[in-house]
CSV table of N, CA and C and ligand atoms in Angstrom, one decimal:
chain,number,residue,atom,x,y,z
A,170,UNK,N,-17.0,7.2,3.8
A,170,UNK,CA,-16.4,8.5,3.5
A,170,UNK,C,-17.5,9.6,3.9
A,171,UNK,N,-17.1,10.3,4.9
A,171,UNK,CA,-18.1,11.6,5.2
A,171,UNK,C,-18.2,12.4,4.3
A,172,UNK,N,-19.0,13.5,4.3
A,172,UNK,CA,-18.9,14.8,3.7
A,172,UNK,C,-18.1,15.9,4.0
A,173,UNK,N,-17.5,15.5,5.2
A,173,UNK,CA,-16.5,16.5,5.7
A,173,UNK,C,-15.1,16.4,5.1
A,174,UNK,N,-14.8,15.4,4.1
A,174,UNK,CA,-14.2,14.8,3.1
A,174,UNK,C,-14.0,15.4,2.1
A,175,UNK,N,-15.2,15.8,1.4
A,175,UNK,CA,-15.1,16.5,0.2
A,175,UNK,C,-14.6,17.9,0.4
A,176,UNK,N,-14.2,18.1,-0.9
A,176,UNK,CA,-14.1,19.5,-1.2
A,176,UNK,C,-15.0,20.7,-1.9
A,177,UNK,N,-14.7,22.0,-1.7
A,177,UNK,CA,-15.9,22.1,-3.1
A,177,UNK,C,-14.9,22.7,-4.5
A,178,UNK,N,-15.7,22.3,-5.3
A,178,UNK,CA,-15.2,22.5,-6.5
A,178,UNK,C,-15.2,23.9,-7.3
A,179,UNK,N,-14.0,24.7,-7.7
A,179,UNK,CA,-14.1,25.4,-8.7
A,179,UNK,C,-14.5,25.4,-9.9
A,180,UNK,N,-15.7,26.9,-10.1
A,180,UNK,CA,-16.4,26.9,-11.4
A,180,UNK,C,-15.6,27.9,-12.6
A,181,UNK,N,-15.8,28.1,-13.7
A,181,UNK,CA,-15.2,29.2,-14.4
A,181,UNK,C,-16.2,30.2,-13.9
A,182,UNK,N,-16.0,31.4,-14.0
A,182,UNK,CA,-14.5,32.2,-14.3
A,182,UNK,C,-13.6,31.7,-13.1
A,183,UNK,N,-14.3,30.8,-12.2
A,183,UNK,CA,-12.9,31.4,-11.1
A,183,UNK,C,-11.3,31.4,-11.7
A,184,UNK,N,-10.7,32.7,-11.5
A,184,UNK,CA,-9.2,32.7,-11.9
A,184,UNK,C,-8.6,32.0,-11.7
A,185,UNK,N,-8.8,31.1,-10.6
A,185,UNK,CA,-7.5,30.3,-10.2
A,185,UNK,C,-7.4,29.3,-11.1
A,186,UNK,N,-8.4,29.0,-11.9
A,186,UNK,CA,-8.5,27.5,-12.6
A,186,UNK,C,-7.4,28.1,-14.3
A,187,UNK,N,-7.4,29.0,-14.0
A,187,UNK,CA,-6.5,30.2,-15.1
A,187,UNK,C,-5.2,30.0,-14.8
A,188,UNK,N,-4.9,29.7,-13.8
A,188,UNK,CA,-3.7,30.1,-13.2
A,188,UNK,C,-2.4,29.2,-13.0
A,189,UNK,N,-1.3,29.1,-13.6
A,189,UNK,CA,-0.2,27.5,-13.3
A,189,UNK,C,-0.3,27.1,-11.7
A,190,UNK,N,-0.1,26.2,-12.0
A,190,UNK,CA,-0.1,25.4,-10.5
A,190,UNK,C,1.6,24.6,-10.0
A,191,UNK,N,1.9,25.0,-9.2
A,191,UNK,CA,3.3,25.0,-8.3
A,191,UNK,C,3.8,23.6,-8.4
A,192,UNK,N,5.1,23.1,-8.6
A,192,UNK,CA,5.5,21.6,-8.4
A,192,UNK,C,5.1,21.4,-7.0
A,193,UNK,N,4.7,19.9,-6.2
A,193,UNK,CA,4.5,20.0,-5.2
A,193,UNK,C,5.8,19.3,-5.0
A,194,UNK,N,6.7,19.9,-3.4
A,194,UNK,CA,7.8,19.5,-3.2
A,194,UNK,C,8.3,17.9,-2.9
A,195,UNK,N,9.0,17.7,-2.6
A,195,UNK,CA,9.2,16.1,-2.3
A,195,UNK,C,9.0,15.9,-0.7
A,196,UNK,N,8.0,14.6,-0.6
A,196,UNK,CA,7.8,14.6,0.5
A,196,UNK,C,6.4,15.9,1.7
A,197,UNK,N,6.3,16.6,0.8
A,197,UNK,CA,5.0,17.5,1.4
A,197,UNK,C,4.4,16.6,2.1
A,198,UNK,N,3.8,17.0,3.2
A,198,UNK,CA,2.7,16.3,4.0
A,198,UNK,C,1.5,16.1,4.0
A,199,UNK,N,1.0,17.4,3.2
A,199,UNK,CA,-0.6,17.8,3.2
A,199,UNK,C,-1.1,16.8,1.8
A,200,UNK,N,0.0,15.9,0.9
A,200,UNK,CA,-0.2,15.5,-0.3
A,200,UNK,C,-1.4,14.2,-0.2
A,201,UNK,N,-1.1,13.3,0.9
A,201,UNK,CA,-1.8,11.9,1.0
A,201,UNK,C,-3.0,12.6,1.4
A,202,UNK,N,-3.3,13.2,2.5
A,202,UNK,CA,-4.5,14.0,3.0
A,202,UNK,C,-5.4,14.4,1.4
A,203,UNK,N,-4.6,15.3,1.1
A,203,UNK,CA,-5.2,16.4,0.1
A,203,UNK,C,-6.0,15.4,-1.2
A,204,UNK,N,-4.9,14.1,-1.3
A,204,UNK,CA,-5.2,13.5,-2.9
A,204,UNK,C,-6.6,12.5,-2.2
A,205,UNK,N,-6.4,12.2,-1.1
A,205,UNK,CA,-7.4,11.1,-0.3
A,205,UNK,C,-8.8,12.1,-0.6
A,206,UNK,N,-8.8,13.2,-0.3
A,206,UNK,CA,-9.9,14.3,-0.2
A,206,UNK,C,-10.3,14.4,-1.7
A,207,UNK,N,-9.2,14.8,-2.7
A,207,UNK,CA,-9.6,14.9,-4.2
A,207,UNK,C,-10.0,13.3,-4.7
A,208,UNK,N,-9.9,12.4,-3.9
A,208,UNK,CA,-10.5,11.2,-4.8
A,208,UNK,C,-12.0,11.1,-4.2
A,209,UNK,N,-12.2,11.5,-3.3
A,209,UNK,CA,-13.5,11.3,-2.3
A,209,UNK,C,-14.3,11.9,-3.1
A,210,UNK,N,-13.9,13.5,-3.9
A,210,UNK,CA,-14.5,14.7,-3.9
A,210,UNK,C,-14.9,14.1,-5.5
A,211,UNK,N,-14.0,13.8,-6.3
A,211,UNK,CA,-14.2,13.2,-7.8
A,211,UNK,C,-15.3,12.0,-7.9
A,212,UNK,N,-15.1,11.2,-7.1
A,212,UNK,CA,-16.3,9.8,-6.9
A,212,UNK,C,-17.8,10.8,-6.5
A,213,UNK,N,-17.7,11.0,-5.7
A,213,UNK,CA,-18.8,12.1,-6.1
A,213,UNK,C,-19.8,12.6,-6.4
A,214,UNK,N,-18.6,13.3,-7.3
A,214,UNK,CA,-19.4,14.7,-8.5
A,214,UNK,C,-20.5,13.9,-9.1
A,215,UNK,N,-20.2,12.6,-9.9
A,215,UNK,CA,-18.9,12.4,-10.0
A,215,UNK,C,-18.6,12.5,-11.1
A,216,UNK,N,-17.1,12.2,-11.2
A,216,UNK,CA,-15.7,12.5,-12.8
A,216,UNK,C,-15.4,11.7,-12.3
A,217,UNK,N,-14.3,11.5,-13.8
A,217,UNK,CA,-13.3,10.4,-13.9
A,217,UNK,C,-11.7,10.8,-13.5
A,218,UNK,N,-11.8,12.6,-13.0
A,218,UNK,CA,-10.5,13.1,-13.5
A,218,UNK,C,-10.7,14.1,-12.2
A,219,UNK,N,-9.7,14.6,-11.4
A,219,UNK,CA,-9.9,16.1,-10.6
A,219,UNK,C,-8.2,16.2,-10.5
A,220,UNK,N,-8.2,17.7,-10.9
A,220,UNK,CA,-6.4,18.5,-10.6
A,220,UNK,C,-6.8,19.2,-9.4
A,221,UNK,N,-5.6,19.5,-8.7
A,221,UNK,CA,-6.1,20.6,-7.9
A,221,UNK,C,-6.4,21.9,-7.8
A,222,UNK,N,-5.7,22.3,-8.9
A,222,UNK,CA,-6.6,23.7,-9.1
A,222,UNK,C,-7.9,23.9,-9.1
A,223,UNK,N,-8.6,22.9,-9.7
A,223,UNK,CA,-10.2,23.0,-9.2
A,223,UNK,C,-10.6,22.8,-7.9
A,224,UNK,N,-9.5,22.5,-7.2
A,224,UNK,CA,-10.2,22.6,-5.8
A,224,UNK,C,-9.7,23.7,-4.6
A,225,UNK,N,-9.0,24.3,-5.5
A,225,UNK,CA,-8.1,25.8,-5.1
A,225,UNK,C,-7.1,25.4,-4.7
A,226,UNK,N,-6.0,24.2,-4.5
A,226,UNK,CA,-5.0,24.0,-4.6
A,226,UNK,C,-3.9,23.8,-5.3
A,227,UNK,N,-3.0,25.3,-5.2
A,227,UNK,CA,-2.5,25.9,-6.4
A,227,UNK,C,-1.1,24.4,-6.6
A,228,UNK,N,-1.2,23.5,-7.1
A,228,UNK,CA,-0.2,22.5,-6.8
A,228,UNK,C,-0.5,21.0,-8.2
A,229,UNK,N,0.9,20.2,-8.8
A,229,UNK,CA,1.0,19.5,-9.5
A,229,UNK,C,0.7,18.4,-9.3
A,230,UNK,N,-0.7,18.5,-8.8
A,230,UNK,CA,-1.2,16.6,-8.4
A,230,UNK,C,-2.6,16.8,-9.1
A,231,UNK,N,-2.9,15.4,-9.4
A,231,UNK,CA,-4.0,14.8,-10.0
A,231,UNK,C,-4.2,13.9,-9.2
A,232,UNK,N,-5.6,13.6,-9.7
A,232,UNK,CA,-5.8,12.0,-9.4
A,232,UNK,C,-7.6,11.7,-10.5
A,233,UNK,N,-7.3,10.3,-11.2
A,233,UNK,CA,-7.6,10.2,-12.2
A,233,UNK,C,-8.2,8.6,-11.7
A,234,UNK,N,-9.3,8.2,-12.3
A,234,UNK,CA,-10.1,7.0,-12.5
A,234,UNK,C,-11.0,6.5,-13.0
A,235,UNK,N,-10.6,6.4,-14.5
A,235,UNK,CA,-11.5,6.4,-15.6
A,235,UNK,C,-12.3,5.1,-15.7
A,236,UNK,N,-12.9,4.0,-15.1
A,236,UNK,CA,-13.9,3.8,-14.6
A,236,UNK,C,-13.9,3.2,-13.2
A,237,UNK,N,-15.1,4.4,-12.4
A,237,UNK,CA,-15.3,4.4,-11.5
A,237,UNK,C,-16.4,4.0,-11.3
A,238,UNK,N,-17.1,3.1,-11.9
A,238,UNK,CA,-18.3,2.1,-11.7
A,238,UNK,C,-18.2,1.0,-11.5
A,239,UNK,N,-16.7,0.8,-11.9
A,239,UNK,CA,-16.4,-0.6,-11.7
A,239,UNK,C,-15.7,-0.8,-10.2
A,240,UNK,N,-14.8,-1.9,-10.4
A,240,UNK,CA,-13.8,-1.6,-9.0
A,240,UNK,C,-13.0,-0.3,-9.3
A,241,UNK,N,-12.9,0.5,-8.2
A,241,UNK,CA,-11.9,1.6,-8.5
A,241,UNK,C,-10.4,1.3,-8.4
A,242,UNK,N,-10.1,2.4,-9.0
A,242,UNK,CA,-8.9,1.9,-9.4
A,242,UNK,C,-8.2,3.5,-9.5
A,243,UNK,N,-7.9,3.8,-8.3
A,243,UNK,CA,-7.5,5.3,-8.6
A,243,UNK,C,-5.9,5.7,-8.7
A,244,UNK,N,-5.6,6.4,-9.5
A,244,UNK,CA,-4.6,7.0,-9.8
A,244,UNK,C,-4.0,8.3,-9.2
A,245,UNK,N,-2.9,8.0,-8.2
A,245,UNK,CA,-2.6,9.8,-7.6
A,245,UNK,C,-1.5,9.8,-8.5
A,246,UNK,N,-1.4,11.2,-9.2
A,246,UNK,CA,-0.3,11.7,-10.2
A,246,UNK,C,0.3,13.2,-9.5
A,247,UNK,N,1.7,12.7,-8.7
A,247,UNK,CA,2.2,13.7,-8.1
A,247,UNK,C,3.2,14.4,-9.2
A,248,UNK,N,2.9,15.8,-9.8
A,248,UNK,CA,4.1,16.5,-10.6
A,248,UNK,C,4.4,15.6,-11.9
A,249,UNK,N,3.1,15.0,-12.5
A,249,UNK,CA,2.9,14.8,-14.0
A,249,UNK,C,3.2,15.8,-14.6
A,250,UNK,N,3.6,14.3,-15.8
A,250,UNK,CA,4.5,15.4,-17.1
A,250,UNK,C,4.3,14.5,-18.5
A,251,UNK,N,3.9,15.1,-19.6
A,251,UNK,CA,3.8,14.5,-20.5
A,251,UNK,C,5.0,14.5,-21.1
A,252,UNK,N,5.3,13.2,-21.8
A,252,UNK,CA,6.9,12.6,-22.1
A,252,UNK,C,7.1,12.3,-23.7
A,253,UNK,N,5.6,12.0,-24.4
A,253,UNK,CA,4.9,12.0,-25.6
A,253,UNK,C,3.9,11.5,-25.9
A,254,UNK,N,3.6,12.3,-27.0
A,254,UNK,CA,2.5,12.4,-27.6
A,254,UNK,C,2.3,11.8,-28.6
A,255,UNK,N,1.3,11.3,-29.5
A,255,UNK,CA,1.5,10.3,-30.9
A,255,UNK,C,0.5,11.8,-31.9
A,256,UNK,N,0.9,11.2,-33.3
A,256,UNK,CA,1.1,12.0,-34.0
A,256,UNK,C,-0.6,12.1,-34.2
A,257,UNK,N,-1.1,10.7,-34.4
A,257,UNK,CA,-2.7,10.4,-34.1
A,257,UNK,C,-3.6,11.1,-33.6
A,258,UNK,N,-4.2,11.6,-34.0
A,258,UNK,CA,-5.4,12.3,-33.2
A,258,UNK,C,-7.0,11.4,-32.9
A,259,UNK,N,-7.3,11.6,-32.2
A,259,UNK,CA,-8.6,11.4,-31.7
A,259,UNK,C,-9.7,12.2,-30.9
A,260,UNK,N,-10.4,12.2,-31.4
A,260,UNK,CA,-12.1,13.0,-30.8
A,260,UNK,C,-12.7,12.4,-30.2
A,261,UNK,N,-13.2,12.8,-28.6
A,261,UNK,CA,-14.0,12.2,-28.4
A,261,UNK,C,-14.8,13.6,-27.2
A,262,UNK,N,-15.8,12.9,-26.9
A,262,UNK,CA,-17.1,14.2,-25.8
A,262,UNK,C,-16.6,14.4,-24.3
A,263,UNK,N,-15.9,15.6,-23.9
A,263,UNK,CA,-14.6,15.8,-23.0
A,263,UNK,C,-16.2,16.9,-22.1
A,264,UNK,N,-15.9,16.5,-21.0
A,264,UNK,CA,-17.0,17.6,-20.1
A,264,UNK,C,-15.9,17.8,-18.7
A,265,UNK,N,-16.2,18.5,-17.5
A,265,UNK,CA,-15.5,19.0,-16.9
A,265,UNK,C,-16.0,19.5,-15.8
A,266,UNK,N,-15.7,18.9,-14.4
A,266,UNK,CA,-16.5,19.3,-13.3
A,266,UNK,C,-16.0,20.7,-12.5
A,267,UNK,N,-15.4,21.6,-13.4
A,267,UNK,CA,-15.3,23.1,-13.2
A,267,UNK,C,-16.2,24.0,-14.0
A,268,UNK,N,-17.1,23.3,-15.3
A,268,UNK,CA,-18.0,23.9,-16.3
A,268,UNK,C,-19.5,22.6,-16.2
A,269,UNK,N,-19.9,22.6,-15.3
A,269,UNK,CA,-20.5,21.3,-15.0
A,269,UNK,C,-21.8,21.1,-16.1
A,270,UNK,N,-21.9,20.2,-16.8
A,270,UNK,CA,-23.1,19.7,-17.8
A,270,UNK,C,-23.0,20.7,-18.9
A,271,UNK,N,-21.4,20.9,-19.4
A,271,UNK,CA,-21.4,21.4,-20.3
A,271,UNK,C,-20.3,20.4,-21.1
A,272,UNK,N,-20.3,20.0,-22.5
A,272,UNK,CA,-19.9,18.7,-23.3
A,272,UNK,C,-19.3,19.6,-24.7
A,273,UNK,N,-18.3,19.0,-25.2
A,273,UNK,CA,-17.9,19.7,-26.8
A,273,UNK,C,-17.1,18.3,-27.2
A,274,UNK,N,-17.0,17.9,-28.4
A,274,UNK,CA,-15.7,16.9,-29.0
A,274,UNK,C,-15.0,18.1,-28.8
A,275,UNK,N,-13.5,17.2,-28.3
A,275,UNK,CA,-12.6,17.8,-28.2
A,275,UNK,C,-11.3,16.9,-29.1
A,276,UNK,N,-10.4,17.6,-30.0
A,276,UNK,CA,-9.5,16.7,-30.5
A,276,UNK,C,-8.0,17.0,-30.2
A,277,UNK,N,-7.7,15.5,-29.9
A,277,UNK,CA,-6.3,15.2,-28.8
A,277,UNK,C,-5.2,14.4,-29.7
A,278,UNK,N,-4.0,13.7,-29.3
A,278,UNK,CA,-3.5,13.2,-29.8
A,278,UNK,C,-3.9,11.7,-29.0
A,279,UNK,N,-3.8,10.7,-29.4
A,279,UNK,CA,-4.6,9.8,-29.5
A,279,UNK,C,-3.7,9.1,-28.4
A,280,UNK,N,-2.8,9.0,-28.5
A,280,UNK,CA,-2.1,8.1,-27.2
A,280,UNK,C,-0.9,9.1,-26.2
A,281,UNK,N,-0.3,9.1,-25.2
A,281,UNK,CA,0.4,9.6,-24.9
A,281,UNK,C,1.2,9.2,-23.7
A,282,UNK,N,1.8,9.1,-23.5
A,282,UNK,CA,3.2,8.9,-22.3
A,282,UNK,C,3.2,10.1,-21.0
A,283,UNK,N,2.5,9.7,-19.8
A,283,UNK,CA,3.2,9.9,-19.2
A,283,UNK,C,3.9,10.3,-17.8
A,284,UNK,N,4.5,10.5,-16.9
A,284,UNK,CA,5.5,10.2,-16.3
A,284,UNK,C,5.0,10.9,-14.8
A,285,UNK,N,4.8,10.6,-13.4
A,285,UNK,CA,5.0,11.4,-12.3
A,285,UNK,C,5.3,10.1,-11.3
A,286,UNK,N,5.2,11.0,-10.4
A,286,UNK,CA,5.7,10.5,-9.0
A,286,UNK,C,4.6,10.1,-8.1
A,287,UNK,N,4.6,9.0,-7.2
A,287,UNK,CA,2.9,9.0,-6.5
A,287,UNK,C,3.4,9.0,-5.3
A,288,UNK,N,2.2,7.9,-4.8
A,288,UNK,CA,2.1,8.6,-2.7
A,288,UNK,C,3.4,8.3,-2.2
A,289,UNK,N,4.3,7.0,-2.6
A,289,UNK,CA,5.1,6.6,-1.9
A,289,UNK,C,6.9,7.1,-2.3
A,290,UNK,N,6.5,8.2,-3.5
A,290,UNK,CA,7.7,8.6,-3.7
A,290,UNK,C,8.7,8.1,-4.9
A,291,UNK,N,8.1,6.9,-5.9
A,291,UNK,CA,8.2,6.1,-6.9
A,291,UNK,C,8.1,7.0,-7.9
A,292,UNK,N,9.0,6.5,-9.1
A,292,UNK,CA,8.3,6.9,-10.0
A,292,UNK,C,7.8,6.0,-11.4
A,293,UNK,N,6.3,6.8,-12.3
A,293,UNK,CA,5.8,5.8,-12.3
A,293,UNK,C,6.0,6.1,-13.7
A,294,UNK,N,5.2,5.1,-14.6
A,294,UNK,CA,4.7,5.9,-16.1
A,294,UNK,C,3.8,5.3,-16.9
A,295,UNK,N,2.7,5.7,-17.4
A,295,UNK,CA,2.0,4.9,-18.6
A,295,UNK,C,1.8,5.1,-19.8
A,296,UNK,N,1.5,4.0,-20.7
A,296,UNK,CA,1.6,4.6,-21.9
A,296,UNK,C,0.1,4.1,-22.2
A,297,UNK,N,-0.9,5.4,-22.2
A,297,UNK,CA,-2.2,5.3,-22.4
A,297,UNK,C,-3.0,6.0,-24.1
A,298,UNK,N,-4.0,4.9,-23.9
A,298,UNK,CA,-4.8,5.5,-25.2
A,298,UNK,C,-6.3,5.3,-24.6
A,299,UNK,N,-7.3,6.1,-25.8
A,299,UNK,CA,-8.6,5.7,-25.4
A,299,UNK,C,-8.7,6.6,-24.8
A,300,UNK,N,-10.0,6.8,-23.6
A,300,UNK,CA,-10.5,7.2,-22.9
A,300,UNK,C,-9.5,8.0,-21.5
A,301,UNK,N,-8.8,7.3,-21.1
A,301,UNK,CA,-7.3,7.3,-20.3
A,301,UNK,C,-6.2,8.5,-21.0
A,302,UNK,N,-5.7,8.8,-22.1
A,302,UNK,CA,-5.1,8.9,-22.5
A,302,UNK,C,-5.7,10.8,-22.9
A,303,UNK,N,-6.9,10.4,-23.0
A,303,UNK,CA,-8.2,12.1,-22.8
A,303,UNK,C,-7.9,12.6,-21.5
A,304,UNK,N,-8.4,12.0,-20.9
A,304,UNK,CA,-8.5,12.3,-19.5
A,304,UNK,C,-7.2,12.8,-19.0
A,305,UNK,N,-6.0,12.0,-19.4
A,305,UNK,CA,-4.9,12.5,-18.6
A,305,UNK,C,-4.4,13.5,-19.5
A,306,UNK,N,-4.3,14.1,-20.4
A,306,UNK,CA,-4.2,15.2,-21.2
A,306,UNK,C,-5.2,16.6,-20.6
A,307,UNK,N,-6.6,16.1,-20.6
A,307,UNK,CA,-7.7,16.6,-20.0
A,307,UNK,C,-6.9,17.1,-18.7
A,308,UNK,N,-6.3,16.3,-17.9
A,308,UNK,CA,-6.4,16.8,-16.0
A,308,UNK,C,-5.1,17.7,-16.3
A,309,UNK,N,-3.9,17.6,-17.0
A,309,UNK,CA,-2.8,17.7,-16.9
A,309,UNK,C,-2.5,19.5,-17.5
A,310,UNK,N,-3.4,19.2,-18.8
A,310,UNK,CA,-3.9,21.1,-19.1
A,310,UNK,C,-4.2,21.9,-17.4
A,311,UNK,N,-4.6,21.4,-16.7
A,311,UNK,CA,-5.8,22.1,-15.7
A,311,UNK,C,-4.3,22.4,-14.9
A,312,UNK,N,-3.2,22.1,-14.8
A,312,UNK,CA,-2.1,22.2,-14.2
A,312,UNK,C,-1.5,23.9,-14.6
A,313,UNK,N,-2.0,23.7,-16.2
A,313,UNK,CA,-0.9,24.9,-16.2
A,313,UNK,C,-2.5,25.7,-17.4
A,314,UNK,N,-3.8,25.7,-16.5
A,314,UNK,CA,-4.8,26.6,-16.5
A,314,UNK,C,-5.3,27.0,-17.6
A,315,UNK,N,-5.0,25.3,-18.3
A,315,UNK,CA,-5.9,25.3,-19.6
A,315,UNK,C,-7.1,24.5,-19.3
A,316,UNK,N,-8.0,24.9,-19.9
A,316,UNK,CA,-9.2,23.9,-20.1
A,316,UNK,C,-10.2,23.7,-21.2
A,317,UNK,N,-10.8,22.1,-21.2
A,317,UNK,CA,-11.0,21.9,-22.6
A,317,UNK,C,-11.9,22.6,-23.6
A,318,UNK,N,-12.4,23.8,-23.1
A,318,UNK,CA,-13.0,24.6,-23.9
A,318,UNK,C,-11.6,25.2,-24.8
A,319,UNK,N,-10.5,25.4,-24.7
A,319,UNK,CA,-9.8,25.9,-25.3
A,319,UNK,C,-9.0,25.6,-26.2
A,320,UNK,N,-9.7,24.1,-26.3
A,320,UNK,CA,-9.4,23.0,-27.6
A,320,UNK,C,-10.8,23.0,-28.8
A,321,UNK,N,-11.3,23.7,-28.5
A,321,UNK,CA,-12.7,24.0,-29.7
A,321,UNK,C,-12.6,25.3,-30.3
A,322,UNK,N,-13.6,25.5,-31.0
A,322,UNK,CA,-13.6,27.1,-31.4
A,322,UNK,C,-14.1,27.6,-30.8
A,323,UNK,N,-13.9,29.1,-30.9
A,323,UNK,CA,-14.1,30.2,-30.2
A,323,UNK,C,-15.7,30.6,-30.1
A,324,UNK,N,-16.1,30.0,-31.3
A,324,UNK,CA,-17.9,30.1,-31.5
A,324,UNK,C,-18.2,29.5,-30.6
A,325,UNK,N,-17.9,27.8,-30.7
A,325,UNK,CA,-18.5,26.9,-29.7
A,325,UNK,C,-18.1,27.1,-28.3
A,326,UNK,N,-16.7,27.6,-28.0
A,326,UNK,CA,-16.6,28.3,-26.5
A,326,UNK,C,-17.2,29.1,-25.7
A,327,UNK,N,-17.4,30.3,-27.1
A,327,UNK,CA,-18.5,31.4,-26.0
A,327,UNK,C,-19.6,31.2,-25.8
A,328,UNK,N,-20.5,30.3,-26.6
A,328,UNK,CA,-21.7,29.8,-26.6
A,328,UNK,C,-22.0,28.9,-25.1
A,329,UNK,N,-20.8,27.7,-25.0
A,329,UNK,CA,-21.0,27.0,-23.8
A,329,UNK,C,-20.5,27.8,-22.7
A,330,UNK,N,-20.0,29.0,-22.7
A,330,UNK,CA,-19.6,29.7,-21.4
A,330,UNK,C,-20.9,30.1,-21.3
A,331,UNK,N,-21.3,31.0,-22.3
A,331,UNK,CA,-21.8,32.0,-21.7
A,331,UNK,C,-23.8,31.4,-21.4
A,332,UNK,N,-23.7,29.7,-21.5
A,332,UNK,CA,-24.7,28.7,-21.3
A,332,UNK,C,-24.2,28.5,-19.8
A,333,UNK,N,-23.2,28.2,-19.7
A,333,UNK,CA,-22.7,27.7,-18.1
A,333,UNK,C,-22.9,28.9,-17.2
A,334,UNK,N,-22.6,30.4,-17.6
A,334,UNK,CA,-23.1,31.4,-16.6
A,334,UNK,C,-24.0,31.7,-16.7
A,335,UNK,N,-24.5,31.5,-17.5
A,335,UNK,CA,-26.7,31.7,-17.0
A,335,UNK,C,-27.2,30.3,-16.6
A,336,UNK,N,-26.4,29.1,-16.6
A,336,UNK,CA,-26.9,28.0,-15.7
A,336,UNK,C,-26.6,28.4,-14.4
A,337,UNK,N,-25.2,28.5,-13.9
A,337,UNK,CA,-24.7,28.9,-12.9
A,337,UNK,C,-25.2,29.9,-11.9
A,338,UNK,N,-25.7,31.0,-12.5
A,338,UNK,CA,-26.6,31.8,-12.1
A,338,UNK,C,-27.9,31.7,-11.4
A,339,UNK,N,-28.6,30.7,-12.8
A,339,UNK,CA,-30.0,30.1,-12.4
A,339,UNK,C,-30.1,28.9,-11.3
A,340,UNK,N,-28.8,28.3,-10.9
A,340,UNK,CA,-28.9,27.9,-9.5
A,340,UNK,C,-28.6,28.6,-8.3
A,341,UNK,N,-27.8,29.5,-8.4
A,341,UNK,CA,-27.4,30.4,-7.5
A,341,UNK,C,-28.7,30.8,-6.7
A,342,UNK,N,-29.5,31.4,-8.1
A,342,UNK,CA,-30.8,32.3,-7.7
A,342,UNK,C,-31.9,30.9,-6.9
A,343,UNK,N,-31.6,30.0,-7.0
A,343,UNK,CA,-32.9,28.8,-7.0
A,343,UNK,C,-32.0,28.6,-5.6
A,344,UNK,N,-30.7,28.5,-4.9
A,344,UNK,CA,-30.4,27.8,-3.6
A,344,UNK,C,-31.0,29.3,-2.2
B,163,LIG,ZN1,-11.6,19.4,-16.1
């Protein structure tokens, strides 16, 4: 995998990561390309999780592979959709390669269902918990330009923003 592969990644504030992201149509072209580049770009960072809004592509795909140390095992999620949720909650330390080396417990519903379409036009569905089940709740907010600071409080939010724009800064000024 070159570097001419990757993408680069959106940081906060960028608006776009603010912003809903478009169903992608059936059959698009730029989608195998685009998800092959967002899994290149996630291995990586790396993450276990990349949408495209972080990579400025205003559009309903993921791609997800919650461990990537082992054999990979990557997941493209074309125009995911959560189908349900369990009543269960679970906490666990959610970070984000649009707020990079910044960590909060975040609390989710513990399992959830669900449902998109992948490369070949199939559709698919899992019923995940654990770590999987974070993550895909995690990527699937980023669709419609939530992110997981906005599952904590507002104390602990402005504190890790306003730590990530004086990190963000302090490399700026250092490249
Ligand atoms: Zn994220």
């Amino acid at each position: 995998m070159t570097d001419a592969n990757l993408l680069p990644i959106l940081f906060v504030p960028d608006p776009r990561l603010r912003a809903k992201a478009k169903p992608v149509q059936p059959a698009d072209p730029r989608i195998p390309a685009l998800a092959e580049r967002m899994l290149a770009t996630m291995y990586k960072a790396p993450g276990i999780g990349l949408a495209a809004p972080q990579v400025g592509e205003m559009l309903r795909l993921v791609v997800v592979d919650v461990r990537p140390d082992e054999k990979r095992d990557p997941i493209v999620l074309v125009n995911p959709e959560i189908v349900a949720l369990s009543k269960e909650l679970s906490t666990r330390e959610e970070g984000c390669l649009s707020l990079p080396n910044q960590f909060a417990d975040v609390t989710r519903p513990a399992r959830v269902k669900v449902r998109w379409t992948d490369l070949t036009g199939a559709k698919r569905e899992v019923e995940a918990d654990g770590l999987l089940a974070a993550c895909l709740q995690h990527e699937l907010d980023h669709l419609d330009g939530v992110l997981f600071v906005d599952h904590i409080s507002a104390l602990k939010r402005n504190m890790l923003l306003r730590k990530l724009a004086k990190e963000l800064k302090a490399k700026e000024r250092d490249q």
